[in-house]
mmCIF file with all atom_site columns, C-alpha atoms in Angstrom:
data_model
loop_
_atom_site.group_PDB
_atom_site.id
_atom_site.type_symbol
_atom_site.label_atom_id
_atom_site.label_alt_id
_atom_site.label_comp_id
_atom_site.label_asym_id
_atom_site.label_entity_id
_atom_site.label_seq_id
_atom_site.pdbx_PDB_ins_code
_atom_site.Cartn_x
_atom_site.Cartn_y
_atom_site.Cartn_z
_atom_site.occupancy
_atom_site.B_iso_or_equiv
_atom_site.pdbx_formal_charge
_atom_site.auth_seq_id
_atom_site.auth_comp_id
_atom_site.auth_asym_id
_atom_site.auth_atom_id
_atom_site.pdbx_PDB_model_num
ATOM 1   C CA . MET A 1 1   ? 103.888 110.960 108.155 1.00 92.00 ? 66  MET A CA 1
ATOM 2   C CA . ILE A 1 2   ? 105.854 107.636 107.518 1.00 93.00 ? 67  ILE A CA 1
ATOM 3   C CA . ASN A 1 3   ? 107.808 109.111 104.409 1.00 94.00 ? 68  ASN A CA 1
ATOM 4   C CA . ARG A 1 4   ? 108.977 112.413 106.450 1.00 93.00 ? 69  ARG A CA 1
ATOM 5   C CA . MET A 1 5   ? 110.210 110.047 108.946 1.00 94.00 ? 70  MET A CA 1
ATOM 6   C CA . LYS A 1 6   ? 112.262 107.765 106.663 1.00 93.00 ? 71  LYS A CA 1
ATOM 7   C CA . SER A 1 7   ? 113.365 111.262 104.816 1.00 94.00 ? 72  SER A CA 1
ATOM 8   C CA . THR A 1 8   ? 114.873 112.268 107.780 1.00 92.00 ? 73  THR A CA 1
ATOM 9   C CA . LEU A 1 9   ? 116.393 109.151 108.545 1.00 93.00 ? 74  LEU A CA 1
ATOM 10  C CA . ALA A 1 10  ? 117.903 109.043 105.056 1.00 93.00 ? 75  ALA A CA 1
ATOM 11  C CA . ARG A 1 11  ? 119.194 112.441 104.940 1.00 92.00 ? 76  ARG A CA 1
ATOM 12  C CA . LEU A 1 12  ? 121.627 110.776 108.080 1.00 92.00 ? 77  LEU A CA 1
ATOM 13  C CA . GLY A 1 13  ? 122.380 108.136 106.093 1.00 92.00 ? 78  GLY A CA 1
ATOM 14  C CA . ILE A 1 14  ? 120.359 105.476 107.844 1.00 92.00 ? 79  ILE A CA 1
ATOM 15  C CA . ARG A 1 15  ? 117.635 103.520 105.468 1.00 89.00 ? 80  ARG A CA 1
ATOM 16  C CA . VAL A 1 16  ? 116.888 100.183 106.889 1.00 88.00 ? 81  VAL A CA 1
ATOM 17  C CA . PHE A 1 17  ? 115.081 101.735 110.016 1.00 91.00 ? 82  PHE A CA 1
ATOM 18  C CA . LYS A 1 18  ? 111.309 101.286 110.366 1.00 91.00 ? 83  LYS A CA 1
ATOM 19  C CA . PRO A 1 19  ? 109.691 103.989 112.197 1.00 91.00 ? 84  PRO A CA 1
ATOM 20  C CA . ASP A 1 20  ? 105.882 102.999 111.963 1.00 89.00 ? 85  ASP A CA 1
ATOM 21  C CA . LEU A 1 21  ? 106.587 99.898  113.975 1.00 89.00 ? 86  LEU A CA 1
ATOM 22  C CA . LYS A 1 22  ? 105.375 99.602  117.899 1.00 86.00 ? 87  LYS A CA 1
ATOM 23  C CA . LYS A 1 23  ? 108.558 99.830  119.055 1.00 90.00 ? 88  LYS A CA 1
ATOM 24  C CA . ALA A 1 24  ? 110.509 102.239 116.872 1.00 90.00 ? 89  ALA A CA 1
ATOM 25  C CA . ALA A 1 25  ? 110.394 105.252 119.403 1.00 90.00 ? 90  ALA A CA 1
ATOM 26  C CA . GLY A 1 26  ? 112.419 102.947 122.095 1.00 90.00 ? 91  GLY A CA 1
ATOM 27  C CA . ARG A 1 27  ? 114.855 102.266 119.440 1.00 91.00 ? 92  ARG A CA 1
ATOM 28  C CA . LEU A 1 28  ? 116.180 105.588 118.520 1.00 91.00 ? 93  LEU A CA 1
ATOM 29  C CA . ASP A 1 29  ? 118.729 105.726 120.979 1.00 90.00 ? 94  ASP A CA 1
ATOM 30  C CA . ASP A 1 30  ? 120.073 102.635 119.646 1.00 90.00 ? 95  ASP A CA 1
ATOM 31  C CA . LEU A 1 31  ? 120.366 103.830 116.374 1.00 91.00 ? 96  LEU A CA 1
ATOM 32  C CA . ARG A 1 32  ? 123.856 105.146 114.924 1.00 91.00 ? 97  ARG A CA 1
ATOM 33  C CA . LEU A 1 33  ? 124.762 107.309 112.178 1.00 92.00 ? 98  LEU A CA 1
ATOM 34  C CA . PRO A 1 34  ? 127.016 105.758 109.295 1.00 91.00 ? 99  PRO A CA 1
ATOM 35  C CA . THR A 1 35  ? 129.930 107.266 111.487 1.00 91.00 ? 100 THR A CA 1
ATOM 36  C CA . GLY A 1 36  ? 128.848 105.311 114.165 1.00 91.00 ? 101 GLY A CA 1
ATOM 37  C CA . GLU A 1 37  ? 127.761 108.477 116.064 1.00 92.00 ? 102 GLU A CA 1
ATOM 38  C CA . THR A 1 38  ? 124.034 108.662 118.011 1.00 92.00 ? 103 THR A CA 1
ATOM 39  C CA . LEU A 1 39  ? 121.195 110.765 116.439 1.00 92.00 ? 104 LEU A CA 1
ATOM 40  C CA . PRO A 1 40  ? 121.667 114.329 116.700 1.00 93.00 ? 105 PRO A CA 1
ATOM 41  C CA . PRO A 1 41  ? 119.026 115.650 119.556 1.00 93.00 ? 106 PRO A CA 1
ATOM 42  C CA . ASN A 1 42  ? 117.166 117.534 117.517 1.00 94.00 ? 107 ASN A CA 1
ATOM 43  C CA . ALA A 1 43  ? 116.563 114.729 115.003 1.00 92.00 ? 108 ALA A CA 1
ATOM 44  C CA . ARG A 1 44  ? 115.589 112.382 117.422 1.00 93.00 ? 109 ARG A CA 1
ATOM 45  C CA . ALA A 1 45  ? 113.438 114.962 119.193 1.00 94.00 ? 110 ALA A CA 1
ATOM 46  C CA . GLU A 1 46  ? 111.565 115.357 115.775 1.00 94.00 ? 111 GLU A CA 1
ATOM 47  C CA . LEU A 1 47  ? 111.281 111.960 115.152 1.00 94.00 ? 112 LEU A CA 1
ATOM 48  C CA . ARG A 1 48  ? 109.590 111.174 118.519 1.00 94.00 ? 113 ARG A CA 1
ATOM 49  C CA . ARG A 1 49  ? 107.326 113.778 117.711 1.00 94.00 ? 114 ARG A CA 1
ATOM 50  C CA . ASP A 1 50  ? 106.309 112.403 114.390 1.00 94.00 ? 115 ASP A CA 1
ATOM 51  C CA . MET A 1 51  ? 105.745 108.815 116.233 1.00 94.00 ? 116 MET A CA 1
ATOM 52  C CA . ALA A 1 52  ? 103.493 110.385 118.658 1.00 94.00 ? 117 ALA A CA 1
ATOM 53  C CA . LEU A 1 53  ? 101.320 111.955 115.966 1.00 95.00 ? 118 LEU A CA 1
ATOM 54  C CA . LEU A 1 54  ? 101.701 109.110 113.500 1.00 94.00 ? 119 LEU A CA 1
ATOM 55  C CA . ARG A 1 55  ? 100.065 106.924 116.623 1.00 93.00 ? 120 ARG A CA 1
ATOM 56  C CA . MET A 1 56  ? 97.100  109.710 117.102 1.00 95.00 ? 121 MET A CA 1
ATOM 57  C CA . LEU A 1 57  ? 96.410  109.361 113.485 1.00 95.00 ? 122 LEU A CA 1
ATOM 58  C CA . LYS A 1 58  ? 96.371  105.775 113.401 1.00 93.00 ? 123 LYS A CA 1
ATOM 59  C CA . LYS A 1 59  ? 93.822  105.713 116.291 1.00 94.00 ? 124 LYS A CA 1
ATOM 60  C CA . GLN A 1 60  ? 91.674  108.361 114.591 1.00 95.00 ? 125 GLN A CA 1
ATOM 61  C CA . ILE A 1 61  ? 91.583  106.187 111.269 1.00 92.00 ? 126 ILE A CA 1
ATOM 62  C CA . GLU A 1 62  ? 90.458  102.897 113.454 1.00 92.00 ? 127 GLU A CA 1
ATOM 63  C CA . GLU A 1 63  ? 87.925  105.492 114.979 1.00 93.00 ? 128 GLU A CA 1
ATOM 64  C CA . ILE A 1 64  ? 86.306  106.614 111.712 1.00 90.00 ? 129 ILE A CA 1
ATOM 65  C CA . LYS A 1 65  ? 86.435  103.194 110.617 1.00 88.00 ? 130 LYS A CA 1
ATOM 66  C CA . ASP A 1 66  ? 84.496  101.677 112.940 1.00 90.00 ? 131 ASP A CA 1
ATOM 67  C CA . ALA A 1 67  ? 81.989  104.379 112.927 1.00 89.00 ? 132 ALA A CA 1
ATOM 68  C CA . ARG A 1 68  ? 81.412  103.703 109.301 1.00 84.00 ? 133 ARG A CA 1
ATOM 69  C CA . ASP A 1 69  ? 81.151  99.823  110.050 1.00 85.00 ? 134 ASP A CA 1
ATOM 70  C CA . THR A 1 70  ? 78.418  101.030 112.680 1.00 87.00 ? 135 THR A CA 1
ATOM 71  C CA . ARG A 1 71  ? 76.443  102.755 110.426 1.00 82.00 ? 136 ARG A CA 1
ATOM 72  C CA . LEU A 1 72  ? 76.498  100.541 107.723 1.00 80.00 ? 137 LEU A CA 1
ATOM 73  C CA . ALA A 1 73  ? 75.376  97.825  110.311 1.00 83.00 ? 138 ALA A CA 1
ATOM 74  C CA . GLU A 1 74  ? 72.500  99.609  111.848 1.00 82.00 ? 139 GLU A CA 1
ATOM 75  C CA . ALA A 1 75  ? 71.028  100.731 108.466 1.00 78.00 ? 140 ALA A CA 1
ATOM 76  C CA . PRO A 1 76  ? 71.852  97.915  105.886 1.00 76.00 ? 141 PRO A CA 1
ATOM 77  C CA . ASP A 1 77  ? 69.163  98.325  103.445 1.00 79.00 ? 142 ASP A CA 1
ATOM 78  C CA . GLU A 1 78  ? 69.458  102.380 103.079 1.00 80.00 ? 143 GLU A CA 1
ATOM 79  C CA . THR A 1 79  ? 70.503  103.297 99.506  1.00 79.00 ? 144 THR A CA 1
ATOM 80  C CA . PRO A 1 80  ? 73.732  104.086 99.762  1.00 86.00 ? 145 PRO A CA 1
ATOM 81  C CA . HIS A 1 81  ? 74.475  101.566 102.471 1.00 87.00 ? 146 HIS A CA 1
ATOM 82  C CA . ALA A 1 82  ? 73.230  98.741  100.406 1.00 88.00 ? 147 ALA A CA 1
ATOM 83  C CA . MET A 1 83  ? 75.494  100.542 97.584  1.00 90.00 ? 148 MET A CA 1
ATOM 84  C CA . VAL A 1 84  ? 78.171  100.482 99.803  1.00 90.00 ? 149 VAL A CA 1
ATOM 85  C CA . ARG A 1 85  ? 77.586  96.586  100.773 1.00 89.00 ? 150 ARG A CA 1
ATOM 86  C CA . THR A 1 86  ? 76.986  95.715  97.166  1.00 90.00 ? 151 THR A CA 1
ATOM 87  C CA . LEU A 1 87  ? 80.037  97.231  95.974  1.00 92.00 ? 152 LEU A CA 1
ATOM 88  C CA . ALA A 1 88  ? 82.355  95.533  98.994  1.00 90.00 ? 153 ALA A CA 1
ATOM 89  C CA . GLY A 1 89  ? 81.422  92.245  97.665  1.00 91.00 ? 154 GLY A CA 1
ATOM 90  C CA . ILE A 1 90  ? 83.716  92.689  94.691  1.00 93.00 ? 155 ILE A CA 1
ATOM 91  C CA . CYS A 1 91  ? 87.181  91.326  94.966  1.00 92.00 ? 156 CYS A CA 1
ATOM 92  C CA . GLY A 1 92  ? 89.699  93.855  95.123  1.00 90.00 ? 157 GLY A CA 1
ATOM 93  C CA . LEU A 1 93  ? 87.796  96.387  95.900  1.00 90.00 ? 158 LEU A CA 1
ATOM 94  C CA . GLY A 1 94  ? 86.798  96.813  99.457  1.00 87.00 ? 159 GLY A CA 1
ATOM 95  C CA . VAL A 1 95  ? 84.557  98.469  101.950 1.00 90.00 ? 160 VAL A CA 1
ATOM 96  C CA . GLU A 1 96  ? 86.968  101.924 102.292 1.00 90.00 ? 161 GLU A CA 1
ATOM 97  C CA . THR A 1 97  ? 86.955  102.364 98.371  1.00 92.00 ? 162 THR A CA 1
ATOM 98  C CA . ALA A 1 98  ? 82.967  101.398 98.023  1.00 92.00 ? 163 ALA A CA 1
ATOM 99  C CA . ASP A 1 99  ? 82.224  103.872 100.878 1.00 91.00 ? 164 ASP A CA 1
ATOM 100 C CA . LEU A 1 100 ? 83.962  106.175 98.713  1.00 91.00 ? 165 LEU A CA 1
ATOM 101 C CA . LEU A 1 101 ? 82.813  105.735 95.563  1.00 93.00 ? 166 LEU A CA 1
ATOM 102 C CA . VAL A 1 102 ? 79.333  105.941 96.721  1.00 92.00 ? 167 VAL A CA 1
ATOM 103 C CA . SER A 1 103 ? 79.587  108.805 99.049  1.00 89.00 ? 168 SER A CA 1
ATOM 104 C CA . GLU A 1 104 ? 81.118  110.792 96.089  1.00 90.00 ? 169 GLU A CA 1
ATOM 105 C CA . ALA A 1 105 ? 79.900  109.611 92.883  1.00 89.00 ? 170 ALA A CA 1
ATOM 106 C CA . LEU A 1 106 ? 77.445  107.029 92.694  1.00 90.00 ? 171 LEU A CA 1
ATOM 107 C CA . SER A 1 107 ? 74.729  107.843 94.916  1.00 87.00 ? 172 SER A CA 1
ATOM 108 C CA . ARG A 1 108 ? 74.218  111.278 93.240  1.00 87.00 ? 173 ARG A CA 1
ATOM 109 C CA . ASP A 1 109 ? 71.297  111.797 90.806  1.00 86.00 ? 174 ASP A CA 1
ATOM 110 C CA . LEU A 1 110 ? 73.335  111.226 87.150  1.00 86.00 ? 175 LEU A CA 1
ATOM 111 C CA . PRO A 1 111 ? 71.529  110.488 84.248  1.00 85.00 ? 176 PRO A CA 1
ATOM 112 C CA . ASP A 1 112 ? 73.832  108.524 82.301  1.00 88.00 ? 177 ASP A CA 1
ATOM 113 C CA . ARG A 1 113 ? 77.755  107.568 81.728  1.00 88.00 ? 178 ARG A CA 1
ATOM 114 C CA . ARG A 1 114 ? 79.043  110.590 80.404  1.00 88.00 ? 179 ARG A CA 1
ATOM 115 C CA . PRO A 1 115 ? 77.988  112.869 83.316  1.00 88.00 ? 180 PRO A CA 1
ATOM 116 C CA . VAL A 1 116 ? 79.749  109.856 85.726  1.00 90.00 ? 181 VAL A CA 1
ATOM 117 C CA . ALA A 1 117 ? 82.789  109.944 83.674  1.00 89.00 ? 182 ALA A CA 1
ATOM 118 C CA . ARG A 1 118 ? 83.190  113.731 83.957  1.00 88.00 ? 183 ARG A CA 1
ATOM 119 C CA . TYR A 1 119 ? 82.385  113.852 87.548  1.00 87.00 ? 184 TYR A CA 1
ATOM 120 C CA . GLY A 1 120 ? 85.218  111.302 87.897  1.00 87.00 ? 185 GLY A CA 1
ATOM 121 C CA . GLY A 1 121 ? 87.422  113.607 86.477  1.00 84.00 ? 186 GLY A CA 1
ATOM 122 C CA . LEU A 1 122 ? 88.659  110.881 84.279  1.00 85.00 ? 187 LEU A CA 1
ATOM 123 C CA . THR A 1 123 ? 87.332  112.730 80.466  1.00 79.00 ? 188 THR A CA 1
ATOM 124 C CA . GLY A 1 124 ? 90.191  114.191 78.102  1.00 65.00 ? 189 GLY A CA 1
ATOM 125 C CA . SER A 1 125 ? 90.626  117.566 77.404  1.00 55.00 ? 190 SER A CA 1
ATOM 126 C CA . PRO A 1 126 ? 90.983  117.610 73.595  1.00 50.00 ? 191 PRO A CA 1
ATOM 127 C CA . ASP A 1 127 ? 92.675  120.613 71.789  1.00 47.00 ? 192 ASP A CA 1
ATOM 128 C CA . GLU A 1 128 ? 90.449  120.938 68.394  1.00 50.00 ? 193 GLU A CA 1
ATOM 129 C CA . SER A 1 129 ? 91.806  123.317 65.750  1.00 53.00 ? 194 SER A CA 1
ATOM 130 C CA . GLY A 1 130 ? 89.602  122.422 62.463  1.00 54.00 ? 195 GLY A CA 1
ATOM 131 C CA . ALA A 1 131 ? 89.999  118.755 61.484  1.00 58.00 ? 196 ALA A CA 1
ATOM 132 C CA . ARG A 1 132 ? 92.838  118.597 63.779  1.00 57.00 ? 197 ARG A CA 1
ATOM 133 C CA . ARG A 1 133 ? 92.447  116.761 67.352  1.00 51.00 ? 198 ARG A CA 1
ATOM 134 C CA . ARG A 1 134 ? 94.835  116.603 70.226  1.00 54.00 ? 199 ARG A CA 1
ATOM 135 C CA . GLU A 1 135 ? 94.509  115.324 73.654  1.00 53.00 ? 200 GLU A CA 1
ATOM 136 C CA . ARG A 1 136 ? 96.215  116.917 75.862  1.00 51.00 ? 201 ARG A CA 1
ATOM 137 C CA . GLY A 1 137 ? 95.710  114.602 78.972  1.00 56.00 ? 202 GLY A CA 1
ATOM 138 C CA . LEU A 1 138 ? 92.964  114.631 81.608  1.00 59.00 ? 203 LEU A CA 1
ATOM 139 C CA . ALA A 1 139 ? 90.992  117.505 82.152  1.00 59.00 ? 204 ALA A CA 1
ATOM 140 C CA . ARG A 1 140 ? 91.138  117.344 86.096  1.00 63.00 ? 205 ARG A CA 1
ATOM 141 C CA . ALA A 1 141 ? 87.628  119.073 86.456  1.00 71.00 ? 206 ALA A CA 1
ATOM 142 C CA . GLY A 1 142 ? 85.909  116.435 88.365  1.00 79.00 ? 207 GLY A CA 1
ATOM 143 C CA . ASN A 1 143 ? 86.176  114.904 92.046  1.00 86.00 ? 208 ASN A CA 1
ATOM 144 C CA . ALA A 1 144 ? 89.708  114.357 92.488  1.00 89.00 ? 209 ALA A CA 1
ATOM 145 C CA . ARG A 1 145 ? 89.347  112.027 95.413  1.00 91.00 ? 210 ARG A CA 1
ATOM 146 C CA . VAL A 1 146 ? 86.944  109.866 93.045  1.00 91.00 ? 211 VAL A CA 1
ATOM 147 C CA . ARG A 1 147 ? 89.919  110.322 90.327  1.00 92.00 ? 212 ARG A CA 1
ATOM 148 C CA . HIS A 1 148 ? 92.475  109.132 92.353  1.00 92.00 ? 213 HIS A CA 1
ATOM 149 C CA . GLY A 1 149 ? 90.530  106.249 94.044  1.00 93.00 ? 214 GLY A CA 1
ATOM 150 C CA . MET A 1 150 ? 89.331  104.695 90.641  1.00 93.00 ? 215 MET A CA 1
ATOM 151 C CA . ILE A 1 151 ? 92.962  104.996 89.025  1.00 93.00 ? 216 ILE A CA 1
ATOM 152 C CA . GLN A 1 152 ? 94.262  103.049 92.196  1.00 94.00 ? 217 GLN A CA 1
ATOM 153 C CA . LEU A 1 153 ? 90.946  100.504 92.007  1.00 94.00 ? 218 LEU A CA 1
ATOM 154 C CA . ALA A 1 154 ? 92.164  99.992  88.212  1.00 94.00 ? 219 ALA A CA 1
ATOM 155 C CA . TRP A 1 155 ? 95.461  98.886  89.173  1.00 94.00 ? 220 TRP A CA 1
ATOM 156 C CA . ARG A 1 156 ? 93.952  96.713  91.590  1.00 94.00 ? 221 ARG A CA 1
ATOM 157 C CA . PHE A 1 157 ? 91.804  95.181  89.210  1.00 93.00 ? 222 PHE A CA 1
ATOM 158 C CA . LEU A 1 158 ? 94.261  93.791  87.061  1.00 92.00 ? 223 LEU A CA 1
ATOM 159 C CA . TRP A 1 159 ? 95.733  91.801  89.873  1.00 92.00 ? 224 TRP A CA 1
ATOM 160 C CA . HIS A 1 160 ? 92.298  90.572  91.571  1.00 93.00 ? 225 HIS A CA 1
ATOM 161 C CA . GLN A 1 161 ? 89.912  90.610  88.574  1.00 93.00 ? 226 GLN A CA 1
ATOM 162 C CA . PRO A 1 162 ? 91.976  89.062  85.552  1.00 92.00 ? 227 PRO A CA 1
ATOM 163 C CA . ASP A 1 163 ? 88.669  87.204  83.966  1.00 92.00 ? 228 ASP A CA 1
ATOM 164 C CA . CYS A 1 164 ? 87.106  90.791  83.905  1.00 94.00 ? 229 CYS A CA 1
ATOM 165 C CA . ALA A 1 165 ? 85.992  91.901  80.489  1.00 94.00 ? 230 ALA A CA 1
ATOM 166 C CA . LEU A 1 166 ? 87.460  95.118  81.204  1.00 94.00 ? 231 LEU A CA 1
ATOM 167 C CA . VAL A 1 167 ? 90.693  93.885  82.249  1.00 94.00 ? 232 VAL A CA 1
ATOM 168 C CA . GLN A 1 168 ? 90.947  91.726  79.119  1.00 93.00 ? 233 GLN A CA 1
ATOM 169 C CA . TRP A 1 169 ? 89.934  94.850  76.930  1.00 93.00 ? 234 TRP A CA 1
ATOM 170 C CA . TYR A 1 170 ? 93.159  96.466  78.881  1.00 93.00 ? 235 TYR A CA 1
ATOM 171 C CA . ARG A 1 171 ? 95.760  93.793  78.431  1.00 90.00 ? 236 ARG A CA 1
ATOM 172 C CA . GLU A 1 172 ? 95.138  93.680  74.599  1.00 89.00 ? 237 GLU A CA 1
ATOM 173 C CA . ARG A 1 173 ? 95.778  97.033  73.991  1.00 87.00 ? 238 ARG A CA 1
ATOM 174 C CA . ALA A 1 174 ? 98.570  98.077  76.639  1.00 85.00 ? 239 ALA A CA 1
ATOM 175 C CA . GLY A 1 175 ? 100.659 95.297  75.809  1.00 78.00 ? 240 GLY A CA 1
ATOM 176 C CA . ALA A 1 176 ? 104.175 95.690  76.683  1.00 72.00 ? 241 ALA A CA 1
ATOM 177 C CA . ASP A 1 177 ? 104.443 99.520  76.100  1.00 76.00 ? 242 ASP A CA 1
ATOM 178 C CA . ARG A 1 178 ? 104.970 101.156 79.597  1.00 76.00 ? 243 ARG A CA 1
ATOM 179 C CA . ASN A 1 179 ? 103.514 104.713 78.232  1.00 77.00 ? 244 ASN A CA 1
ATOM 180 C CA . ALA A 1 180 ? 100.549 102.902 76.850  1.00 81.00 ? 245 ALA A CA 1
ATOM 181 C CA . ARG A 1 181 ? 99.659  101.413 80.143  1.00 85.00 ? 246 ARG A CA 1
ATOM 182 C CA . LYS A 1 182 ? 99.839  104.430 82.113  1.00 82.00 ? 247 LYS A CA 1
ATOM 183 C CA . LYS A 1 183 ? 97.164  106.041 79.760  1.00 83.00 ? 248 LYS A CA 1
ATOM 184 C CA . LEU A 1 184 ? 95.072  103.149 79.072  1.00 90.00 ? 249 LEU A CA 1
ATOM 185 C CA . ILE A 1 185 ? 95.050  102.847 82.947  1.00 92.00 ? 250 ILE A CA 1
ATOM 186 C CA . VAL A 1 186 ? 93.119  105.834 82.776  1.00 90.00 ? 251 VAL A CA 1
ATOM 187 C CA . ALA A 1 187 ? 90.918  104.497 80.052  1.00 91.00 ? 252 ALA A CA 1
ATOM 188 C CA . LEU A 1 188 ? 90.028  101.415 82.252  1.00 93.00 ? 253 LEU A CA 1
ATOM 189 C CA . ALA A 1 189 ? 89.378  103.209 85.295  1.00 94.00 ? 254 ALA A CA 1
ATOM 190 C CA . ARG A 1 190 ? 86.955  105.160 83.173  1.00 93.00 ? 255 ARG A CA 1
ATOM 191 C CA . LYS A 1 191 ? 85.019  102.147 81.930  1.00 93.00 ? 256 LYS A CA 1
ATOM 192 C CA . LEU A 1 192 ? 84.898  100.706 85.293  1.00 95.00 ? 257 LEU A CA 1
ATOM 193 C CA . LEU A 1 193 ? 83.698  103.592 87.131  1.00 94.00 ? 258 LEU A CA 1
ATOM 194 C CA . ILE A 1 194 ? 80.770  103.579 84.706  1.00 94.00 ? 259 ILE A CA 1
ATOM 195 C CA . ALA A 1 195 ? 80.539  99.815  84.859  1.00 94.00 ? 260 ALA A CA 1
ATOM 196 C CA . LEU A 1 196 ? 80.383  100.246 88.413  1.00 94.00 ? 261 LEU A CA 1
ATOM 197 C CA . TRP A 1 197 ? 77.558  102.711 88.667  1.00 94.00 ? 262 TRP A CA 1
ATOM 198 C CA . ARG A 1 198 ? 75.281  100.736 86.048  1.00 93.00 ? 263 ARG A CA 1
ATOM 199 C CA . PHE A 1 199 ? 75.958  97.780  88.570  1.00 94.00 ? 264 PHE A CA 1
ATOM 200 C CA . VAL A 1 200 ? 74.419  99.681  91.444  1.00 91.00 ? 265 VAL A CA 1
ATOM 201 C CA . THR A 1 201 ? 72.058  101.851 89.682  1.00 90.00 ? 266 THR A CA 1
ATOM 202 C CA . GLN A 1 202 ? 70.380  99.015  87.310  1.00 90.00 ? 267 GLN A CA 1
ATOM 203 C CA . GLY A 1 203 ? 71.905  95.939  88.597  1.00 90.00 ? 268 GLY A CA 1
ATOM 204 C CA . LEU A 1 204 ? 74.251  95.281  85.652  1.00 92.00 ? 269 LEU A CA 1
ATOM 205 C CA . VAL A 1 205 ? 76.726  92.868  86.779  1.00 92.00 ? 270 VAL A CA 1
ATOM 206 C CA . PRO A 1 206 ? 80.341  93.890  85.090  1.00 92.00 ? 271 PRO A CA 1
ATOM 207 C CA . GLU A 1 207 ? 81.291  90.798  82.917  1.00 93.00 ? 272 GLU A CA 1
ATOM 208 C CA . GLY A 1 208 ? 83.549  88.558  84.389  1.00 92.00 ? 273 GLY A CA 1
ATOM 209 C CA . VAL A 1 209 ? 83.598  90.331  87.686  1.00 93.00 ? 274 VAL A CA 1
ATOM 210 C CA . VAL A 1 210 ? 84.215  87.755  90.645  1.00 92.00 ? 275 VAL A CA 1
ATOM 211 C CA . PHE A 1 211 ? 82.513  88.309  93.880  1.00 92.00 ? 276 PHE A CA 1
ATOM 212 C CA . HIS A 1 212 ? 83.756  87.200  97.729  1.00 83.00 ? 277 HIS A CA 1
ATOM 213 C CA . HIS A 1 213 ? 80.589  84.974  97.942  1.00 66.00 ? 278 HIS A CA 1
ATOM 214 C CA . ALA A 1 214 ? 78.404  83.552  95.885  1.00 47.00 ? 279 ALA A CA 1
ATOM 215 C CA . ARG A 1 215 ? 75.491  86.388  94.804  1.00 46.00 ? 280 ARG A CA 1
#
């Protein structure tokens, strides 16, 4: 919604206005086009509708978060909830990402690391012909939410977990090559998903991972 409003404003030549601010709706009448004119009536009405929808969406998101927090607090020792609380203790991960990973992947009955990686959609799709083998990128056959969440988490780990062995593995191979960094971040996401699965199911703490508090 925010990007949509920014696109509407950019189309009119306005790029510095922040439509997600609380007082944004009240400032629309004061906005001026580069020519000095006020916003066209239809564009102003469209922005007001989008701002009202954004407020409603934010309220619903907060209600969902409150319900999740209440659920975790009422039954903290249930297996999925305990997994969420355990993962949320990792710096750079957070409750929302932990809840996504547990509900979508880690609480499922997956026998070993290969099904975990496949379910997360983080395995390759090789093109094999005789002795020739060529990677065609991600298979994208798994859970898209897990795949997107893990790739975002892998980027965050580079910042929040510099001493993690997996992050050091990534940095040793990525170097300054931008294309290599983009490809290796998927490999890091796959390794990280498997490491988190082993952590919550077998108690194996990923090497070098820092927690918010002493375990």
